Amino acid sequence: MSKSSKTVDPNQISRDLFTTLTNLHQEILKHESNTNNNPIDPKILSCIESVLTSLKSLRYIESPKTLSDIIHTIWKIYITDFLSLIEYVNILVSDQFQQIFNCVMKVYATINFQSIFRDDTLYARDKFFRIFELLSLPSIINFLKNQSNNEIMSHIANILRMLLLQMQNIEEEICFKKDDLLNQESIIQLLFEYVDMNLIETNNDIQLTIIEILEFIWTLVDNTILIPQLLNTNCVSFTLKWINMCELPFAIQRASIRLLYNIARHEKGCNALNGADALRLLKEFKQRTLDTTINDTTYEDIRLLFSMALALLTEPKESKSDAKSLGKVLDQLMQMTVNTAQKKNHKYGDFDISEPLVVFIKLFIHDDILHYCIKESQVKNMKVSSKIVFFCDLVMQFRGALAKDDELDQLTLTALMNIIWSISFHDEYIDELKSNGKFLITIKSLANDDGEAWVEQYVPKHMSSVKKAAAGILWNLDENNPENLFDIWVDFAYCHTEDLWEEIGQAIEKSDIILFLMTKDYQNSKSCRQEVMYTKDSLKKKFIPVYVARDFVASGWLGVRIVGPQYIRFGKKPFEATIKDLIKLIFEDKSEKNSKNKDSKPVEIKPNENDKSNQELLKDDHEKSNQSNGEITQVSVRNSKSIKKWNSKDIIDWFDANKIRHELKEIYDFQCGTELLLYGQCLRPDWQSEYLDIREQFSKRYNTPLYRNEFVRLVTSINQLEELQTKPVSSTCTIL
């Protein structure tokens, strides 16, 4: 830019320029509307020349930031005052008037925006949201609603693309906060709607605008912290609609998959996509568009994005990926990780280093994929001896991420720690991890850091925190456990299946101590109830309840089985302290001498001052059922099965014979005699607590009360049934 030999006043230049623009606007309004190609009035042409002269004076302004602000004001005046003059459209599209636009664009091109934004991120942030204000001006809104004059539509599209491109450049230099788009959701949704309305249009200007809009939104969504707000713009429904459409141009297909992938990078985005059946639509897109039998390099980028999105959306227990089918994608992910690691800003192309690492966490649940990536993946230009060393070096690079306010660096460190934790479960990699002294020092430092200097960190649900992962790595490397304390069996293989009572029962029988993870769902589960009853009441084994939720408290049948302080709750104390409490409780049990189980006490009914007939009712029922043998009510059944072999039909007959309320039969839904007998043992310690629990359920379910004497009948009948169980089985089964 040429410089003036004399001192210039930028404020005077800008005032003169804005005055000439105001004069031009007023002069146009003095004339009748010009829509019939009439010659432009000489006075208007003279005003246009004055504007052009003033624009040329901008070359004397030396401050790029000052010039940037002046250009921004020009755009605001241009869009607000001139593009709204639809009745003068012939003036607006004339060669003379378009010289103003061309001159502004020439000045705009001389400004080094990247340097301005890089040196002053606060200014960059302010500039970004000021451009958002331009997008909200009526002329732009009308364009996005397809309501602009056809003759000027192409011109407005050109301005919109220029503004969106500038916003993309600014996005790379600023750090967003979670509520930044609070006032921008409506305009972003309007951008989505414009794309949706015009997808099948063949007009070149429209297609270019669609691509620019999608590129802008993709760059916006690349900032994961913004995704919860972007979900309010219906981005999920629009994106899934587009990938489900046939015959879309390649550029729009790619932009749609990129957008979907970025939404899936946030937990809330992932939930929204899964709630909208994204997995099914993605698989249909793959069958329709990504034919794996065709080696088309054009679609290589889309295949990678597709695989990354699929990995993020799929729960580990539902994932059936294998290294053989994903070999090429895994090579690409490893190469992407290496490439980004070697860049100063840890970005390569469109990707940050955290992105492939987060995907690896989901994929490394499969051992064959983990082994392939560590041992076999084809990677170029890796400057260290092994993939293990590569990941360890990255951990040391990002060691201080938790002390800085950089969300991506924090996510990178968290992902790396979770990856190495997964690797440390495999014996074949232990020695290499333990031989890296600097790495071990770093891990121990992270595990023992009190976290006072750390900023608040968001940890996705499928990851563990850095501190927890560090402790897990040290444990696997035997750095924190010099001796094996005891053998542990965990039901990993079958924990998601439905009917494995026999295997579960055998596991309980072989164990010295059983830990049950207590949740509301667990308490409501009939099969879980059977496990606890079998452990605590039948086998009399040590049973340690472990609460995994901070605010859940067991009640009813589960609550009465938790004696005194002998339970563990995670969430209230630090994780390590809670683990120590759990180990202490286990060791206390190991140190106790085995003692014989105490004889079970008969059901003890305590009198209730507010219900004087309770004692008498129970006594009457008990006496009637314990009369001489000839007076016992007998119910003949068609088989001679023992009570333990009863099925649901036998139990129904038993309920009916003893005149127990049929609603109780529905509530308990006993399926076999063993359940009935075990429940009887559960009633012995405190049947009245169980009555209070069942009474509440009964009232809510049937909107009618369950009286104490009605429940006493059930208690008495089960008590008699247990006594009958000890007698020899005859050909006629007596059901009390």
XYZ file of C-alpha atoms in Angstrom, residues 127-581:
455
model
C -14.901 -8.849 14.692
C -16.405 -12.337 14.400
C -19.587 -11.410 16.226
C -19.854 -8.045 14.426
C -19.964 -9.971 11.150
C -22.737 -12.108 12.639
C -24.638 -8.822 13.055
C -24.213 -8.169 9.321
C -25.704 -11.590 8.560
C -28.764 -10.594 10.576
C -29.507 -7.502 8.457
C -32.832 -7.602 6.542
C -31.299 -7.843 3.058
C -29.280 -10.939 4.015
C -32.261 -12.466 5.847
C -34.472 -11.984 2.774
C -31.823 -13.601 0.612
C -31.614 -16.652 2.903
C -35.406 -16.958 2.700
C -35.246 -16.846 -1.128
C -37.134 -13.536 -1.071
C -34.543 -11.275 -2.746
C -35.023 -9.638 -6.107
C -33.753 -12.035 -8.772
C -31.608 -9.363 -10.433
C -29.649 -8.626 -7.278
C -29.627 -12.125 -5.768
C -26.273 -13.046 -7.306
C -24.700 -9.873 -5.913
C -25.978 -10.560 -2.383
C -24.760 -14.164 -2.633
C -21.283 -12.860 -3.470
C -21.280 -10.611 -0.383
C -22.560 -13.434 1.851
C -19.826 -15.808 0.669
C -17.175 -13.164 1.331
C -18.435 -12.602 4.894
C -18.650 -16.336 5.651
C -15.118 -16.884 4.362
C -13.801 -14.116 6.606
C -15.578 -15.672 9.596
C -13.952 -19.027 8.835
C -10.525 -17.390 8.898
C -11.303 -15.702 12.210
C -12.551 -18.946 13.796
C -9.053 -20.400 13.661
C -7.713 -17.627 15.905
C -10.278 -17.390 18.699
C -11.248 -19.559 21.657
C -14.990 -20.053 21.980
C -17.015 -20.327 25.169
C -20.018 -22.569 25.667
C -22.652 -19.791 25.472
C -21.131 -17.819 22.602
C -23.875 -18.678 20.106
C -26.754 -17.888 22.433
C -27.901 -14.976 20.253
C -26.884 -16.509 16.925
C -28.978 -19.692 16.837
C -31.734 -18.193 14.650
C -29.366 -16.988 11.910
C -27.490 -20.318 11.914
C -30.776 -22.186 11.553
C -31.635 -19.862 8.659
C -28.359 -20.842 6.971
C -29.338 -24.517 7.356
C -32.778 -23.793 5.907
C -31.269 -22.000 2.894
C -29.122 -25.044 2.136
C -32.099 -27.352 2.561
C -34.315 -25.292 0.235
C -31.728 -25.062 -2.523
C -29.914 -28.427 -2.480
C -31.217 -29.518 -5.863
C -30.732 -26.131 -7.548
C -28.232 -26.198 -10.396
C -27.516 -22.459 -10.458
C -23.768 -21.996 -10.006
C -24.098 -19.051 -7.581
C -26.474 -21.035 -5.398
C -24.234 -24.113 -5.387
C -21.185 -22.013 -4.457
C -23.159 -20.365 -1.649
C -24.362 -23.731 -0.319
C -20.803 -25.056 -0.186
C -19.564 -21.888 1.560
C -22.361 -22.109 4.140
C -21.609 -25.776 4.842
C -17.878 -25.027 5.118
C -18.611 -22.218 7.576
C -20.931 -24.361 9.711
C -18.468 -27.262 9.615
C -15.706 -24.961 10.879
C -18.063 -23.700 13.578
C -19.019 -27.218 14.692
C -15.318 -28.107 14.768
C -15.351 -26.220 18.079
C -16.897 -29.019 20.141
C -17.844 -26.695 22.979
C -20.434 -25.046 20.693
C -22.269 -28.242 19.740
C -24.886 -28.180 22.557
C -26.068 -24.777 21.306
C -25.893 -25.783 17.656
C -28.241 -28.667 18.422
C -30.928 -25.995 18.894
C -30.637 -25.108 15.190
C -31.997 -28.503 14.035
C -28.570 -29.352 12.635
C -29.079 -33.068 13.370
C -32.334 -33.409 11.428
C -30.994 -31.408 8.470
C -27.726 -33.356 8.292
C -29.393 -36.776 8.491
C -31.919 -35.711 5.869
C -29.126 -34.758 3.472
C -27.064 -37.933 3.838
C -30.255 -39.885 3.189
C -30.769 -38.162 -0.180
C -29.645 -39.750 -3.428
C -27.787 -38.064 -6.267
C -26.356 -35.188 -4.243
C -23.162 -33.568 -5.570
C -19.963 -35.008 -4.092
C -19.044 -31.728 -2.369
C -22.359 -31.667 -0.481
C -22.074 -35.366 0.450
C -18.618 -34.752 1.871
C -19.683 -31.613 3.740
C -22.682 -33.440 5.241
C -20.573 -36.360 6.500
C -17.988 -33.953 7.926
C -20.758 -32.082 9.707
C -22.236 -35.286 11.133
C -18.818 -36.453 12.320
C -18.155 -33.174 14.130
C -21.557 -33.279 15.842
C -20.754 -36.818 17.035
C -17.554 -35.590 18.713
C -19.605 -34.164 21.591
C -21.497 -36.407 23.989
C -24.736 -34.431 23.582
C -24.362 -34.433 19.810
C -23.782 -38.171 19.885
C -26.939 -38.689 21.939
C -28.977 -36.498 19.600
C -27.743 -38.386 16.521
C -28.412 -41.788 18.062
C -31.850 -40.602 19.109
C -32.547 -39.750 15.464
C -31.515 -43.215 14.176
C -28.229 -41.956 12.722
C -26.533 -45.379 12.740
C -29.129 -46.898 10.439
C -28.994 -43.925 8.058
C -25.190 -44.016 8.012
C -25.160 -47.710 7.133
C -27.659 -47.084 4.338
C -25.441 -44.248 3.096
C -22.491 -46.627 3.065
C -24.348 -49.231 1.007
C -25.622 -46.579 -1.382
C -22.496 -44.450 -1.785
C -19.357 -46.047 -0.327
C -19.040 -49.259 -2.299
C -16.008 -50.967 -0.752
C -15.445 -53.051 -3.895
C -14.635 -49.896 -5.859
C -11.188 -48.445 -5.175
C -12.188 -44.845 -5.832
C -9.724 -42.441 -4.203
C -12.288 -39.650 -4.604
C -14.301 -41.146 -1.748
C -11.311 -42.039 0.440
C -11.779 -38.958 2.629
C -15.508 -39.639 3.055
C -14.808 -43.273 3.993
C -12.463 -42.123 6.742
C -14.955 -39.574 8.100
C -17.714 -42.188 7.894
C -15.666 -44.702 9.908
C -14.746 -42.110 12.535
C -18.370 -41.023 12.930
C -19.524 -44.638 13.158
C -16.970 -45.387 15.884
C -18.064 -42.370 17.938
C -21.764 -43.212 17.641
C -21.472 -46.911 18.452
C -21.453 -48.104 22.048
C -18.491 -50.436 22.759
C -20.758 -53.367 23.654
C -22.577 -52.993 20.307
C -19.476 -52.531 18.179
C -18.456 -55.485 16.036
C -15.502 -53.902 14.280
C -12.419 -55.945 13.462
C -8.928 -55.088 12.286
C -9.272 -57.036 9.047
C -12.219 -55.002 7.773
C -10.828 -51.690 9.046
C -7.172 -52.121 8.079
C -7.036 -49.229 5.631
C -8.977 -46.894 7.927
C -6.749 -47.792 10.891
C -3.674 -47.034 8.780
C -5.179 -43.649 7.905
C -5.963 -42.883 11.547
C -2.454 -43.801 12.685
C -0.928 -41.772 9.858
C -3.157 -38.814 10.749
C -1.991 -39.050 14.370
C 1.664 -39.082 13.315
C 1.176 -36.194 10.882
C -0.615 -33.988 13.416
C 1.959 -34.814 16.111
C 4.738 -33.439 13.916
C 3.028 -30.082 13.392
C 3.729 -27.221 15.773
C 0.017 -26.534 16.326
C -0.808 -30.265 16.215
C -3.138 -29.796 13.248
C -2.878 -31.454 9.864
C -5.342 -30.572 7.145
C -8.774 -30.289 8.734
C -7.925 -32.408 11.778
C -6.617 -31.739 15.274
C -4.507 -34.437 16.933
C -7.250 -35.092 19.498
C -9.653 -36.356 16.818
C -8.013 -39.660 15.804
C -7.029 -40.266 19.445
C -10.643 -40.038 20.649
C -11.698 -42.492 17.936
C -8.933 -44.903 19.003
C -10.382 -44.993 22.520
C -13.644 -46.358 21.117
C -11.875 -48.805 18.777
C -9.320 -50.107 21.292
C -12.085 -51.950 23.126
C -11.346 -54.604 20.484
C -8.049 -56.353 21.212
C -7.372 -57.242 17.581
C -7.681 -53.580 16.555
C -5.360 -52.490 19.360
C -2.769 -55.101 18.392
C -3.022 -54.158 14.707
C -2.459 -50.460 15.400
C 0.489 -51.116 17.722
C 2.187 -53.855 15.695
C 1.073 -53.854 12.071
C -0.361 -50.502 10.983
C 1.447 -48.958 8.015
C 2.782 -45.523 8.970
C 5.299 -43.288 7.215
C 7.705 -40.756 8.722
C 7.304 -41.875 12.327
C 10.507 -40.704 13.998
C 10.543 -43.099 16.968
C 11.170 -46.824 17.240
C 7.647 -48.012 18.053
C 4.024 -46.956 18.396
C 4.293 -47.428 22.177
C 7.160 -44.922 22.371
C 5.193 -42.594 20.089
C 2.166 -42.517 22.410
C 4.367 -42.173 25.508
C 6.227 -39.214 23.997
C 2.910 -37.520 23.223
C 1.829 -37.863 26.855
C 4.991 -36.065 27.935
C 4.376 -33.319 25.354
C 0.871 -32.643 26.672
C 1.765 -33.108 30.352
C 0.785 -29.543 31.300
C -2.519 -29.424 29.411
C -4.678 -29.520 32.542
C -3.084 -26.347 33.854
C -4.038 -24.413 30.702
C -7.399 -23.246 29.402
C -7.159 -25.111 26.091
C -10.006 -27.593 25.677
C -8.397 -29.481 22.774
C -5.081 -29.951 24.591
C -6.953 -31.225 27.647
C -8.924 -33.637 25.487
C -5.716 -34.814 23.808
C -4.034 -35.631 27.126
C -7.164 -37.377 28.431
C -7.423 -39.455 25.260
C -3.735 -40.400 25.354
C -3.979 -41.524 28.970
C -7.006 -43.682 28.190
C -5.249 -45.191 25.163
C -2.159 -46.128 27.178
C -4.370 -47.494 29.939
C -5.951 -49.808 27.335
C -2.503 -50.830 26.095
C -1.297 -51.550 29.644
C -3.874 -54.330 30.048
C -1.862 -56.460 27.608
C 1.136 -58.282 29.090
C 3.149 -58.150 25.867
C 3.475 -54.347 26.102
C 4.184 -54.080 29.834
C 7.982 -54.315 29.636
C 8.262 -51.583 27.002
C 6.064 -49.254 29.039
C 8.007 -49.945 32.247
C 11.369 -49.407 30.535
C 10.497 -45.785 29.682
C 11.725 -43.963 32.790
C 10.644 -40.441 31.811
C 7.194 -41.713 30.909
C 6.799 -43.445 34.288
C 7.802 -40.276 36.134
C 5.185 -38.340 34.148
C 2.448 -40.890 34.898
C 3.283 -40.952 38.610
C 3.244 -37.167 38.660
C -0.219 -37.095 37.056
C -1.496 -39.769 39.424
C -0.235 -37.975 42.536
C -0.918 -34.363 41.509
C -3.440 -32.769 43.873
C -4.985 -30.947 40.910
C -4.936 -27.505 42.557
C -3.378 -25.895 39.474
C -5.716 -27.679 37.062
C -8.577 -25.905 35.346
C -12.025 -27.475 35.257
C -12.067 -30.244 32.655
C -14.872 -31.817 30.628
C -14.415 -35.596 30.388
C -16.633 -37.489 27.892
C -18.540 -40.390 29.415
C -16.593 -43.056 27.511
C -13.290 -41.791 28.965
C -11.806 -41.774 32.439
C -10.166 -38.698 33.916
C -6.407 -38.217 33.576
C -5.853 -38.914 37.276
C -7.916 -42.107 37.227
C -6.274 -43.355 34.021
C -2.817 -42.654 35.481
C -3.663 -44.693 38.580
C -4.942 -47.493 36.352
C -1.764 -47.520 34.268
C 0.430 -47.699 37.370
C -1.694 -50.500 38.755
C -1.364 -52.519 35.537
C 2.379 -51.912 35.517
C 2.632 -53.110 39.134
C 3.972 -49.698 40.128
C 1.339 -49.173 42.810
C 0.705 -52.782 43.876
C 3.947 -54.506 44.927
C 1.995 -57.622 45.859
C -1.159 -59.218 44.605
C -3.758 -58.759 47.319
C -6.373 -61.267 46.218
C -7.852 -62.923 43.159
C -10.789 -61.196 41.518
C -13.386 -62.593 39.136
C -15.481 -60.125 37.137
C -18.342 -61.112 34.847
C -17.180 -59.233 31.742
C -18.211 -61.896 29.260
C -21.807 -62.373 30.339
C -22.808 -59.201 32.151
C -25.094 -58.078 29.316
C -26.958 -61.352 28.864
C -30.348 -62.147 30.333
C -30.564 -65.748 31.567
C -27.383 -67.132 33.056
C -28.551 -67.870 36.573
C -26.765 -71.222 36.681
C -23.379 -69.669 35.820
C -23.964 -66.743 38.184
C -24.957 -69.119 40.962
C -21.771 -71.158 40.489
C -19.660 -67.994 40.577
C -21.317 -66.904 43.829
C -20.772 -70.353 45.372
C -17.052 -70.319 44.526
C -16.437 -66.794 45.837
C -15.447 -65.829 49.373
C -16.809 -62.305 49.106
C -19.340 -60.966 46.629
C -19.506 -57.305 45.602
C -22.727 -56.038 44.031
C -22.860 -52.660 42.278
C -25.945 -50.936 43.672
C -28.147 -48.800 41.424
C -31.852 -48.055 41.168
C -32.130 -50.384 38.175
C -30.373 -53.117 40.139
C -32.807 -52.769 43.028
C -35.767 -53.032 40.634
C -34.408 -56.123 38.864
C -35.909 -59.482 39.831
C -32.822 -61.408 38.706
C -30.590 -59.155 40.803
C -32.894 -59.699 43.752
C -32.410 -63.428 43.291
C -28.605 -63.004 43.285
C -28.602 -61.041 46.540
C -31.049 -63.398 48.250
C -28.999 -66.422 47.207
C -25.775 -64.812 48.446
C -26.952 -63.258 51.684
C -29.880 -65.371 52.811
C -29.231 -68.817 51.409
C -25.424 -69.160 51.366
C -24.818 -66.709 54.244
C -21.810 -65.288 52.384
C -20.213 -61.897 52.901
C -22.024 -59.408 50.723
C -20.561 -55.913 50.197
C -22.916 -53.437 48.526
C -21.044 -50.914 46.369
C -23.007 -47.761 45.549
C -21.921 -46.366 42.188
C -24.299 -43.383 42.289
C -23.745 -40.539 44.716
C -27.387 -40.016 45.726
C -28.971 -43.486 45.479
C -30.026 -45.154 48.745
C -31.219 -48.749 48.785
C -34.648 -49.366 50.267
C -37.144 -52.181 50.632
C -35.830 -55.700 50.179
C -32.323 -54.435 49.370
C -32.152 -51.853 52.135
C -32.878 -54.329 54.931
C -29.932 -56.492 53.836
C -27.327 -53.754 54.304
C -26.207 -54.008 57.898
C -24.651 -51.016 59.656
C -21.707 -49.309 57.937
C -20.684 -52.293 55.810
C -21.180 -50.774 52.402
C -19.070 -48.680 50.040
C -20.168 -45.537 48.208
C -18.183 -43.967 45.365
C -18.486 -40.262 44.645
C -18.476 -38.717 48.113
C -14.776 -39.262 48.851
C -11.839 -39.312 46.405
C -11.682 -42.459 44.288
C -8.410 -43.661 45.833
C -9.732 -43.209 49.386
C -12.870 -45.175 48.558
C -10.794 -47.990 47.061
C -8.767 -48.158 50.285
C -11.992 -48.422 52.295
